[in-house]
Every structure is written in structure tokens, then in C-alpha cells.
Amino acid sequence: MASAPQPTLPLFYQDLMPLNSRDHGKYKINPPQGLKWMRDQHAIPLTADEFIQAQRNFPIVFSSGEGSVPLALLGLNEGVNTFFNDDGMLEEDVYIPAYARRYPYLLARLTPDAQELSLCFDPTAEAIGEFDEGRPLFDDEGKPTESVEGALKFCEQFEEAGARTQAFVAELVKADLLMDGEVAITRNETPDQPYIYRGFKMVNEEKLRELDAETAKQWTSNGIMALIFAHLFSMDLMRVVFARQVSQGKIQAIEGQLETPAAS
């Protein structure tokens, strides 16, 4: 269902540049009306901190392969987003994952051996540039404005949430709870031709029921169990997203591979 982005850049990002007052002293941020970078994305990386909010709107699955990450599904076929239109505008009021709200900023190491992360941005984004209108990124003395300070804080919080998410997934892997997922959905007019979606991981409910009492107690106490159930409950929304695709005329194949991107 979801394909991997360029190996050197995270999903959404076409380029990265360190933000600094010398080169970008006159830059302003003037976000466009729509989130155009979202319109063709069907699987968005999600942090564990967002599970409770996101599970109300989207199925939550885990990417296939090594280094599995949680994903919010906005569509079941690659390039299909049932919640954002072609202008990047929301079709209805739903939760927007922090990964998408972070763009065009990103914390990154400027060199492979750098110890600290620096605030960078995608210079190809329409939101940042030498505009006549918008919020300045630096003041007359070259100091970061509230816009930059807010972006930095948001990115730092995202990195912290990402670390918690990695720890959560590591617990699932350690307990061998993630399995290859498969969902078959039928339409009333063609009950003998199910639409089958694979290419993602999900929690194995049978193994979850066999979890030892000590681990179950610990996970209930530290919140991991709540995250697992949020994921499992959200899987019922696969059929809701499928129905959205049908109503929008975006059903593409009887059998689809849910390609899943890596996060950064």
C-alpha cells in the first residue's frame, strides 16, 4: 500500500538546508492555504503519542520490513489520499499527524559525526522564502523570531516523541507481537471478489492474549497496552477508508500492496 521515499531524504522533503540568519535573514514564512504535500500521501508516519487522537480517524498500522514504524492510513492504495483534495485542503475536520505539521522544518545532523541536531528546512517548499508578506524568521539583529523558536520547539518535541515511539515498537518486537497483516474487504455488488490488502504489519491478537502476566501488568501501567488497543480498534477503519475510496472513485485494484514508507 505505500512506497519508500528517497533513501537520503524523509517523506515529503525534496531538499534540506540549515536555517541561518546569514543566508535567510530576509526570509518569511507564509504558509499556503492547503497542505499540498499531503494530497498524494496515503500513509503518514505517526508517533505513539498520537495514537489516541489518530485512531478516531485513521487505521494505524506498522510498516513492513526492518525498522517498523507506526503509520496513519489516509488511503489504501499508493498515491490515494481520501482526506485531502487536490489543493491539499481537508475534506473534513480530522487529526493531522505531527509528521505532516512539522514540514517544511526538520532537525538534522549537518555532518555524520555531528553531536547536535540543527534546524533545517526544505527550500523547495512554498511556505518559506523572500516574500513581501508573512512572518519574518529573523529580526533586524539576526535573532530568531517566535516563528523559528516555535518551529524549533515543535521539532524537538517531535524528536522526543519519536524516541518514545521507537522504544514502544522495540517492546512489540521483543515480545514478537508484530505479524504480517492482511485485510480482505468485499463490496455488496461483488461479494466473491474481495479487495485484499497486504504489505503492512499489525499486532498479533492471539499472541497478545498469551502475554505473560508480569509483562501485561507492566504494559498496562506504563501505557503500552493502551497504545496496542488503540491500534487494534483503529483497524476497523480500514473499511471506512475503503468506502471513502469507493465514493471518490479511487478503487484501483482487487489486490493491492500497502507499500509503507520509513520515517525520519
PDB file of C-alpha atoms in Angstrom:
ATOM      1  CA  MET A   1       0.000   0.000   0.000  1.00  0.00           C
ATOM      2  CA  ALA A   2       2.876   2.575   0.437  1.00  0.00           C
ATOM      3  CA  SER A   3       6.262   3.058  -1.274  1.00  0.00           C
ATOM      4  CA  ALA A   4       9.521   4.201   0.253  1.00  0.00           C
ATOM      5  CA  PRO A   5      10.750   7.769  -0.251  1.00  0.00           C
ATOM      6  CA  GLN A   6      14.216   8.739  -1.500  1.00  0.00           C
ATOM      7  CA  PRO A   7      16.870   6.909   0.575  1.00  0.00           C
ATOM      8  CA  THR A   8      18.587  10.141   1.636  1.00  0.00           C
ATOM      9  CA  LEU A   9      15.560  12.285   2.451  1.00  0.00           C
ATOM     10  CA  PRO A  10      12.461  11.685   4.587  1.00  0.00           C
ATOM     11  CA  LEU A  11       8.954  11.573   3.183  1.00  0.00           C
ATOM     12  CA  PHE A  12       7.786  14.987   1.810  1.00  0.00           C
ATOM     13  CA  TYR A  13      11.258  16.546   1.688  1.00  0.00           C
ATOM     14  CA  GLN A  14      12.822  17.334  -1.694  1.00  0.00           C
ATOM     15  CA  ASP A  15      15.881  19.092  -0.252  1.00  0.00           C
ATOM     16  CA  LEU A  16      17.246  20.212   3.113  1.00  0.00           C
ATOM     17  CA  MET A  17      19.076  23.401   4.067  1.00  0.00           C
ATOM     18  CA  PRO A  18      20.262  24.590   7.501  1.00  0.00           C
ATOM     19  CA  LEU A  19      18.309  27.665   8.585  1.00  0.00           C
ATOM     20  CA  ASN A  20      20.553  30.612   9.495  1.00  0.00           C
ATOM     21  CA  SER A  21      20.336  34.397   9.685  1.00  0.00           C
ATOM     22  CA  ARG A  22      23.240  34.952   7.292  1.00  0.00           C
ATOM     23  CA  ASP A  23      21.563  33.265   4.324  1.00  0.00           C
ATOM     24  CA  HIS A  24      17.927  33.618   5.336  1.00  0.00           C
ATOM     25  CA  GLY A  25      17.813  36.880   7.235  1.00  0.00           C
ATOM     26  CA  LYS A  26      15.119  38.297   4.958  1.00  0.00           C
ATOM     27  CA  TYR A  27      13.088  35.104   4.724  1.00  0.00           C
ATOM     28  CA  LYS A  28       9.493  34.929   5.873  1.00  0.00           C
ATOM     29  CA  ILE A  29       7.072  32.104   6.408  1.00  0.00           C
ATOM     30  CA  ASN A  30       3.773  32.426   4.598  1.00  0.00           C
ATOM     31  CA  PRO A  31       2.059  29.017   4.612  1.00  0.00           C
ATOM     32  CA  PRO A  32      -0.229  28.284   1.652  1.00  0.00           C
ATOM     33  CA  GLN A  33      -3.919  27.590   2.235  1.00  0.00           C
ATOM     34  CA  GLY A  34      -3.630  23.870   1.562  1.00  0.00           C
ATOM     35  CA  LEU A  35      -1.136  21.199   2.616  1.00  0.00           C
ATOM     36  CA  LYS A  36      -0.225  20.230  -0.940  1.00  0.00           C
ATOM     37  CA  TRP A  37       2.496  17.847   0.231  1.00  0.00           C
ATOM     38  CA  MET A  38      -0.261  15.701   1.755  1.00  0.00           C
ATOM     39  CA  ARG A  39      -2.574  15.253  -1.216  1.00  0.00           C
ATOM     40  CA  ASP A  40      -0.848  12.191  -2.749  1.00  0.00           C
ATOM     41  CA  GLN A  41       0.274  10.568   0.501  1.00  0.00           C
ATOM     42  CA  HIS A  42      -1.736   7.639   1.777  1.00  0.00           C
ATOM     43  CA  ALA A  43       0.485   6.571   4.708  1.00  0.00           C
ATOM     44  CA  ILE A  44       1.878   9.117   7.177  1.00  0.00           C
ATOM     45  CA  PRO A  45       4.339   8.226   9.968  1.00  0.00           C
ATOM     46  CA  LEU A  46       2.807   8.538  13.404  1.00  0.00           C
ATOM     47  CA  THR A  47       4.286   8.800  16.887  1.00  0.00           C
ATOM     48  CA  ALA A  48       2.968   6.730  19.759  1.00  0.00           C
ATOM     49  CA  ASP A  49       1.945   9.972  21.488  1.00  0.00           C
ATOM     50  CA  GLU A  50      -0.680  10.464  18.755  1.00  0.00           C
ATOM     51  CA  PHE A  51      -2.333   7.045  18.780  1.00  0.00           C
ATOM     52  CA  ILE A  52      -5.331   8.011  20.912  1.00  0.00           C
ATOM     53  CA  GLN A  53      -6.177  11.023  18.731  1.00  0.00           C
ATOM     54  CA  ALA A  54      -5.345   9.445  15.389  1.00  0.00           C
ATOM     55  CA  GLN A  55      -7.263   6.190  15.960  1.00  0.00           C
ATOM     56  CA  ARG A  56     -10.530   8.133  15.843  1.00  0.00           C
ATOM     57  CA  ASN A  57      -9.972   8.960  12.171  1.00  0.00           C
ATOM     58  CA  PHE A  58      -7.448   6.561  10.628  1.00  0.00           C
ATOM     59  CA  PRO A  59      -6.367   2.934  10.680  1.00  0.00           C
ATOM     60  CA  ILE A  60      -2.994   2.652  12.441  1.00  0.00           C
ATOM     61  CA  VAL A  61      -0.650   0.007  11.056  1.00  0.00           C
ATOM     62  CA  PHE A  62       3.096  -0.656  11.172  1.00  0.00           C
ATOM     63  CA  SER A  63       5.410  -0.508   8.181  1.00  0.00           C
ATOM     64  CA  SER A  64       6.772  -3.745   6.762  1.00  0.00           C
ATOM     65  CA  GLY A  65      10.442  -4.684   6.785  1.00  0.00           C
ATOM     66  CA  GLU A  66      13.111  -3.806   9.321  1.00  0.00           C
ATOM     67  CA  GLY A  67      12.791  -0.712  11.476  1.00  0.00           C
ATOM     68  CA  SER A  68       8.998  -0.811  11.541  1.00  0.00           C
ATOM     69  CA  VAL A  69       7.234   2.482  12.292  1.00  0.00           C
ATOM     70  CA  PRO A  70       3.568   3.263  13.024  1.00  0.00           C
ATOM     71  CA  LEU A  71       1.578   4.758  10.153  1.00  0.00           C
ATOM     72  CA  ALA A  72      -1.759   6.515   9.832  1.00  0.00           C
ATOM     73  CA  LEU A  73      -3.534   5.345   6.673  1.00  0.00           C
ATOM     74  CA  LEU A  74      -5.337   8.050   4.709  1.00  0.00           C
ATOM     75  CA  GLY A  75      -5.865   5.705   1.766  1.00  0.00           C
ATOM     76  CA  LEU A  76      -5.371   2.023   0.920  1.00  0.00           C
ATOM     77  CA  ASN A  77      -3.599   2.435  -2.418  1.00  0.00           C
ATOM     78  CA  GLU A  78      -0.371   4.235  -3.142  1.00  0.00           C
ATOM     79  CA  GLY A  79      -0.947   7.859  -4.097  1.00  0.00           C
ATOM     80  CA  VAL A  80      -4.545   7.840  -2.838  1.00  0.00           C
ATOM     81  CA  ASN A  81      -5.449  10.234  -0.028  1.00  0.00           C
ATOM     82  CA  THR A  82      -9.139  10.222   0.811  1.00  0.00           C
ATOM     83  CA  PHE A  83      -8.970  13.083   3.332  1.00  0.00           C
ATOM     84  CA  PHE A  84      -7.165  15.801   1.346  1.00  0.00           C
ATOM     85  CA  ASN A  85      -8.282  17.092  -2.049  1.00  0.00           C
ATOM     86  CA  ASP A  86      -6.057  18.057  -4.981  1.00  0.00           C
ATOM     87  CA  ASP A  87      -5.472  21.506  -3.466  1.00  0.00           C
ATOM     88  CA  GLY A  88      -4.270  19.980  -0.215  1.00  0.00           C
ATOM     89  CA  MET A  89      -7.412  21.036   1.645  1.00  0.00           C
ATOM     90  CA  LEU A  90      -9.050  18.782   4.222  1.00  0.00           C
ATOM     91  CA  GLU A  91     -12.339  17.243   3.122  1.00  0.00           C
ATOM     92  CA  GLU A  92     -13.445  17.174   6.758  1.00  0.00           C
ATOM     93  CA  ASP A  93     -12.093  18.026  10.194  1.00  0.00           C
ATOM     94  CA  VAL A  94      -9.699  15.222  11.161  1.00  0.00           C
ATOM     95  CA  TYR A  95      -6.472  14.907  13.084  1.00  0.00           C
ATOM     96  CA  ILE A  96      -3.329  15.877  11.141  1.00  0.00           C
ATOM     97  CA  PRO A  97      -0.251  13.848  12.178  1.00  0.00           C
ATOM     98  CA  ALA A  98       2.629  15.833  13.665  1.00  0.00           C
ATOM     99  CA  TYR A  99       4.933  14.467  10.964  1.00  0.00           C
ATOM    100  CA  ALA A 100       2.942  16.452   8.391  1.00  0.00           C
ATOM    101  CA  ARG A 101       2.580  19.537  10.581  1.00  0.00           C
ATOM    102  CA  ARG A 102       6.356  19.643  11.083  1.00  0.00           C
ATOM    103  CA  TYR A 103       7.017  20.231   7.381  1.00  0.00           C
ATOM    104  CA  PRO A 104       8.929  22.147   5.971  1.00  0.00           C
ATOM    105  CA  TYR A 105      11.152  22.098   9.070  1.00  0.00           C
ATOM    106  CA  LEU A 106      13.298  19.211  10.264  1.00  0.00           C
ATOM    107  CA  LEU A 107      16.022  18.649  12.836  1.00  0.00           C
ATOM    108  CA  ALA A 108      19.039  17.020  11.220  1.00  0.00           C
ATOM    109  CA  ARG A 109      22.763  16.438  11.740  1.00  0.00           C
ATOM    110  CA  LEU A 110      24.783  18.670   9.409  1.00  0.00           C
ATOM    111  CA  THR A 111      27.600  16.097   9.313  1.00  0.00           C
ATOM    112  CA  PRO A 112      27.540  12.344  10.034  1.00  0.00           C
ATOM    113  CA  ASP A 113      29.638  12.803  13.193  1.00  0.00           C
ATOM    114  CA  ALA A 114      27.762  15.879  14.498  1.00  0.00           C
ATOM    115  CA  GLN A 115      26.546  15.527  18.069  1.00  0.00           C
ATOM    116  CA  GLU A 116      23.784  18.113  17.870  1.00  0.00           C
ATOM    117  CA  LEU A 117      20.768  18.430  15.600  1.00  0.00           C
ATOM    118  CA  SER A 118      20.286  21.662  13.645  1.00  0.00           C
ATOM    119  CA  LEU A 119      17.036  23.194  12.476  1.00  0.00           C
ATOM    120  CA  CYS A 120      16.760  22.753   8.709  1.00  0.00           C
ATOM    121  CA  PHE A 121      14.033  23.381   6.161  1.00  0.00           C
ATOM    122  CA  ASP A 122      13.053  22.299   2.675  1.00  0.00           C
ATOM    123  CA  PRO A 123      13.940  25.213   0.357  1.00  0.00           C
ATOM    124  CA  THR A 124      11.598  23.849  -2.323  1.00  0.00           C
ATOM    125  CA  ALA A 125       8.585  24.356  -0.029  1.00  0.00           C
ATOM    126  CA  GLU A 126       6.191  27.133  -0.958  1.00  0.00           C
ATOM    127  CA  ALA A 127       5.864  28.258   2.647  1.00  0.00           C
ATOM    128  CA  ILE A 128       9.311  29.843   3.152  1.00  0.00           C
ATOM    129  CA  GLY A 129      11.090  32.458   1.041  1.00  0.00           C
ATOM    130  CA  GLU A 130      11.814  36.144   0.483  1.00  0.00           C
ATOM    131  CA  PHE A 131       8.150  37.111   0.425  1.00  0.00           C
ATOM    132  CA  ASP A 132       6.604  40.544   0.697  1.00  0.00           C
ATOM    133  CA  GLU A 133       4.093  39.171   3.175  1.00  0.00           C
ATOM    134  CA  GLY A 134       4.406  36.709   6.011  1.00  0.00           C
ATOM    135  CA  ARG A 135       6.056  36.311   9.399  1.00  0.00           C
ATOM    136  CA  PRO A 136       9.810  37.125   9.495  1.00  0.00           C
ATOM    137  CA  LEU A 137      12.105  34.296  10.559  1.00  0.00           C
ATOM    138  CA  PHE A 138      14.755  36.641  11.973  1.00  0.00           C
ATOM    139  CA  ASP A 139      14.618  40.117  13.469  1.00  0.00           C
ATOM    140  CA  ASP A 140      16.788  43.087  12.463  1.00  0.00           C
ATOM    141  CA  GLU A 141      19.580  41.861  14.747  1.00  0.00           C
ATOM    142  CA  GLY A 142      19.574  38.406  13.153  1.00  0.00           C
ATOM    143  CA  LYS A 143      17.977  36.703  16.120  1.00  0.00           C
ATOM    144  CA  PRO A 144      15.323  34.006  15.568  1.00  0.00           C
ATOM    145  CA  THR A 145      11.747  35.239  15.869  1.00  0.00           C
ATOM    146  CA  GLU A 146       8.922  33.480  17.673  1.00  0.00           C
ATOM    147  CA  SER A 147       8.108  31.641  14.431  1.00  0.00           C
ATOM    148  CA  VAL A 148      11.525  29.981  14.379  1.00  0.00           C
ATOM    149  CA  GLU A 149      11.579  29.374  18.122  1.00  0.00           C
ATOM    150  CA  GLY A 150       8.157  27.734  17.867  1.00  0.00           C
ATOM    151  CA  ALA A 151       9.270  25.547  14.958  1.00  0.00           C
ATOM    152  CA  LEU A 152      12.405  24.510  16.850  1.00  0.00           C
ATOM    153  CA  LYS A 153      10.418  23.576  19.948  1.00  0.00           C
ATOM    154  CA  PHE A 154       7.899  21.603  17.889  1.00  0.00           C
ATOM    155  CA  CYS A 155      10.685  19.688  16.126  1.00  0.00           C
ATOM    156  CA  GLU A 156      12.410  18.961  19.441  1.00  0.00           C
ATOM    157  CA  GLN A 157       9.156  17.623  20.887  1.00  0.00           C
ATOM    158  CA  PHE A 158       8.683  15.525  17.761  1.00  0.00           C
ATOM    159  CA  GLU A 159      12.161  14.004  18.159  1.00  0.00           C
ATOM    160  CA  GLU A 160      11.383  13.160  21.792  1.00  0.00           C
ATOM    161  CA  ALA A 161       8.087  11.556  20.751  1.00  0.00           C
ATOM    162  CA  GLY A 162       9.970   9.661  18.049  1.00  0.00           C
ATOM    163  CA  ALA A 163      12.326   8.203  20.645  1.00  0.00           C
ATOM    164  CA  ARG A 164       9.355   7.070  22.747  1.00  0.00           C
ATOM    165  CA  THR A 165       7.813   5.522  19.635  1.00  0.00           C
ATOM    166  CA  GLN A 166      10.985   3.579  18.861  1.00  0.00           C
ATOM    167  CA  ALA A 167      11.005   2.251  22.411  1.00  0.00           C
ATOM    168  CA  PHE A 168       7.341   1.223  22.080  1.00  0.00           C
ATOM    169  CA  VAL A 169       7.928  -0.622  18.807  1.00  0.00           C
ATOM    170  CA  ALA A 170      11.034  -2.267  20.277  1.00  0.00           C
ATOM    171  CA  GLU A 171       8.857  -3.711  23.057  1.00  0.00           C
ATOM    172  CA  LEU A 172       6.445  -5.148  20.487  1.00  0.00           C
ATOM    173  CA  VAL A 173       9.314  -6.669  18.500  1.00  0.00           C
ATOM    174  CA  LYS A 174      10.924  -8.077  21.642  1.00  0.00           C
ATOM    175  CA  ALA A 175       7.631  -9.786  22.534  1.00  0.00           C
ATOM    176  CA  ASP A 176       7.285 -10.997  18.918  1.00  0.00           C
ATOM    177  CA  LEU A 177       3.847  -9.399  18.646  1.00  0.00           C
ATOM    178  CA  LEU A 178       4.104  -7.881  15.159  1.00  0.00           C
ATOM    179  CA  MET A 179       2.923 -10.045  12.299  1.00  0.00           C
ATOM    180  CA  ASP A 180       2.330  -9.545   8.570  1.00  0.00           C
ATOM    181  CA  GLY A 181      -1.117  -8.077   8.126  1.00  0.00           C
ATOM    182  CA  GLU A 182      -3.815  -8.817   5.573  1.00  0.00           C
ATOM    183  CA  VAL A 183      -7.248  -7.289   5.156  1.00  0.00           C
ATOM    184  CA  ALA A 184      -9.925  -8.539   2.758  1.00  0.00           C
ATOM    185  CA  ILE A 185     -12.820  -6.190   2.005  1.00  0.00           C
ATOM    186  CA  THR A 186     -15.805  -7.029  -0.202  1.00  0.00           C
ATOM    187  CA  ARG A 187     -18.394  -4.870  -1.928  1.00  0.00           C
ATOM    188  CA  ASN A 188     -22.050  -5.859  -1.872  1.00  0.00           C
ATOM    189  CA  GLU A 189     -22.248  -5.986  -5.670  1.00  0.00           C
ATOM    190  CA  THR A 190     -19.191  -8.288  -5.960  1.00  0.00           C
ATOM    191  CA  PRO A 191     -19.104 -10.440  -2.800  1.00  0.00           C
ATOM    192  CA  ASP A 192     -16.959 -13.098  -4.493  1.00  0.00           C
ATOM    193  CA  GLN A 193     -14.216 -10.625  -5.424  1.00  0.00           C
ATOM    194  CA  PRO A 194     -12.604  -9.330  -2.215  1.00  0.00           C
ATOM    195  CA  TYR A 195     -10.152  -6.456  -2.275  1.00  0.00           C
ATOM    196  CA  ILE A 196      -7.104  -7.784  -0.447  1.00  0.00           C
ATOM    197  CA  TYR A 197      -4.506  -5.501   1.096  1.00  0.00           C
ATOM    198  CA  ARG A 198      -1.113  -6.695   2.344  1.00  0.00           C
ATOM    199  CA  GLY A 199       2.318  -5.176   2.872  1.00  0.00           C
ATOM    200  CA  PHE A 200       1.979  -3.930   6.451  1.00  0.00           C
ATOM    201  CA  LYS A 201       2.345  -5.248   9.990  1.00  0.00           C
ATOM    202  CA  MET A 202      -0.115  -5.382  12.848  1.00  0.00           C
ATOM    203  CA  VAL A 203      -0.282  -6.750  16.387  1.00  0.00           C
ATOM    204  CA  ASN A 204      -0.979 -10.463  16.637  1.00  0.00           C
ATOM    205  CA  GLU A 205      -4.026 -10.645  18.916  1.00  0.00           C
ATOM    206  CA  GLU A 206      -3.540 -14.341  19.631  1.00  0.00           C
ATOM    207  CA  LYS A 207      -0.017 -13.767  20.927  1.00  0.00           C
ATOM    208  CA  LEU A 208      -1.212 -10.710  22.832  1.00  0.00           C
ATOM    209  CA  ARG A 209      -3.707 -12.889  24.722  1.00  0.00           C
ATOM    210  CA  GLU A 210      -0.848 -15.265  25.601  1.00  0.00           C
ATOM    211  CA  LEU A 211       1.309 -12.474  27.037  1.00  0.00           C
ATOM    212  CA  ASP A 212       2.700 -13.338  30.465  1.00  0.00           C
ATOM    213  CA  ALA A 213       1.017 -11.704  33.450  1.00  0.00           C
ATOM    214  CA  GLU A 214       4.071  -9.701  34.529  1.00  0.00           C
ATOM    215  CA  THR A 215       4.541  -8.073  31.127  1.00  0.00           C
ATOM    216  CA  ALA A 216       0.804  -7.445  30.763  1.00  0.00           C
ATOM    217  CA  LYS A 217       0.761  -5.713  34.160  1.00  0.00           C
ATOM    218  CA  GLN A 218       3.797  -3.606  33.298  1.00  0.00           C
ATOM    219  CA  TRP A 219       2.362  -2.594  29.908  1.00  0.00           C
ATOM    220  CA  THR A 220      -0.944  -1.679  31.493  1.00  0.00           C
ATOM    221  CA  SER A 221       0.887   0.512  33.983  1.00  0.00           C
ATOM    222  CA  ASN A 222       3.204   2.289  31.528  1.00  0.00           C
ATOM    223  CA  GLY A 223       0.572   2.845  28.809  1.00  0.00           C
ATOM    224  CA  ILE A 224       1.829   0.405  26.186  1.00  0.00           C
ATOM    225  CA  MET A 225      -1.329  -1.699  26.423  1.00  0.00           C
ATOM    226  CA  ALA A 226      -3.492   1.362  25.745  1.00  0.00           C
ATOM    227  CA  LEU A 227      -1.463   2.061  22.586  1.00  0.00           C
ATOM    228  CA  ILE A 228      -1.874  -1.532  21.424  1.00  0.00           C
ATOM    229  CA  PHE A 229      -5.643  -1.415  21.851  1.00  0.00           C
ATOM    230  CA  ALA A 230      -5.824   1.964  20.098  1.00  0.00           C
ATOM    231  CA  HIS A 231      -4.057   0.325  17.135  1.00  0.00           C
ATOM    232  CA  LEU A 232      -6.307  -2.747  17.176  1.00  0.00           C
ATOM    233  CA  PHE A 233      -9.526  -0.727  17.490  1.00  0.00           C
ATOM    234  CA  SER A 234      -8.423   1.520  14.625  1.00  0.00           C
ATOM    235  CA  MET A 235      -8.161  -1.414  12.223  1.00  0.00           C
ATOM    236  CA  ASP A 236     -11.958  -1.376  11.831  1.00  0.00           C
ATOM    237  CA  LEU A 237     -11.485   1.929  10.000  1.00  0.00           C
ATOM    238  CA  MET A 238      -9.831   0.106   7.087  1.00  0.00           C
ATOM    239  CA  ARG A 239     -13.341  -0.496   5.768  1.00  0.00           C
ATOM    240  CA  VAL A 240     -14.266   3.138   6.341  1.00  0.00           C
ATOM    241  CA  VAL A 241     -11.286   4.324   4.308  1.00  0.00           C
ATOM    242  CA  PHE A 242     -12.146   1.739   1.648  1.00  0.00           C
ATOM    243  CA  ALA A 243     -15.680   3.143   1.487  1.00  0.00           C
ATOM    244  CA  ARG A 244     -14.237   6.641   1.104  1.00  0.00           C
ATOM    245  CA  GLN A 245     -12.172   5.446  -1.846  1.00  0.00           C
ATOM    246  CA  VAL A 246     -15.246   3.877  -3.430  1.00  0.00           C
ATOM    247  CA  SER A 247     -17.280   7.065  -3.035  1.00  0.00           C
ATOM    248  CA  GLN A 248     -14.425   9.085  -4.527  1.00  0.00           C
ATOM    249  CA  GLY A 249     -13.916   6.682  -7.425  1.00  0.00           C
ATOM    250  CA  LYS A 250     -10.400   5.780  -6.281  1.00  0.00           C
ATOM    251  CA  ILE A 251     -10.561   1.993  -6.042  1.00  0.00           C
ATOM    252  CA  GLN A 252      -7.659   0.789  -8.163  1.00  0.00           C
ATOM    253  CA  ALA A 253      -7.280  -2.963  -7.887  1.00  0.00           C
ATOM    254  CA  ILE A 254      -8.797  -6.114  -6.470  1.00  0.00           C
ATOM    255  CA  GLU A 255      -5.500  -6.904  -4.758  1.00  0.00           C
ATOM    256  CA  GLY A 256      -3.235  -4.139  -3.537  1.00  0.00           C
ATOM    257  CA  GLN A 257       0.107  -3.933  -1.809  1.00  0.00           C
ATOM    258  CA  LEU A 258       0.099  -1.408   1.010  1.00  0.00           C
ATOM    259  CA  GLU A 259       3.605  -0.035   0.499  1.00  0.00           C
ATOM    260  CA  THR A 260       4.793   1.527   3.724  1.00  0.00           C
ATOM    261  CA  PRO A 261       7.351   4.355   3.957  1.00  0.00           C
ATOM    262  CA  ALA A 262      10.069   4.763   6.514  1.00  0.00           C
ATOM    263  CA  ALA A 263      10.051   7.772   8.819  1.00  0.00           C
ATOM    264  CA  SER A 264      12.785  10.173   9.845  1.00  0.00           C
TER     265      SER A 264
END
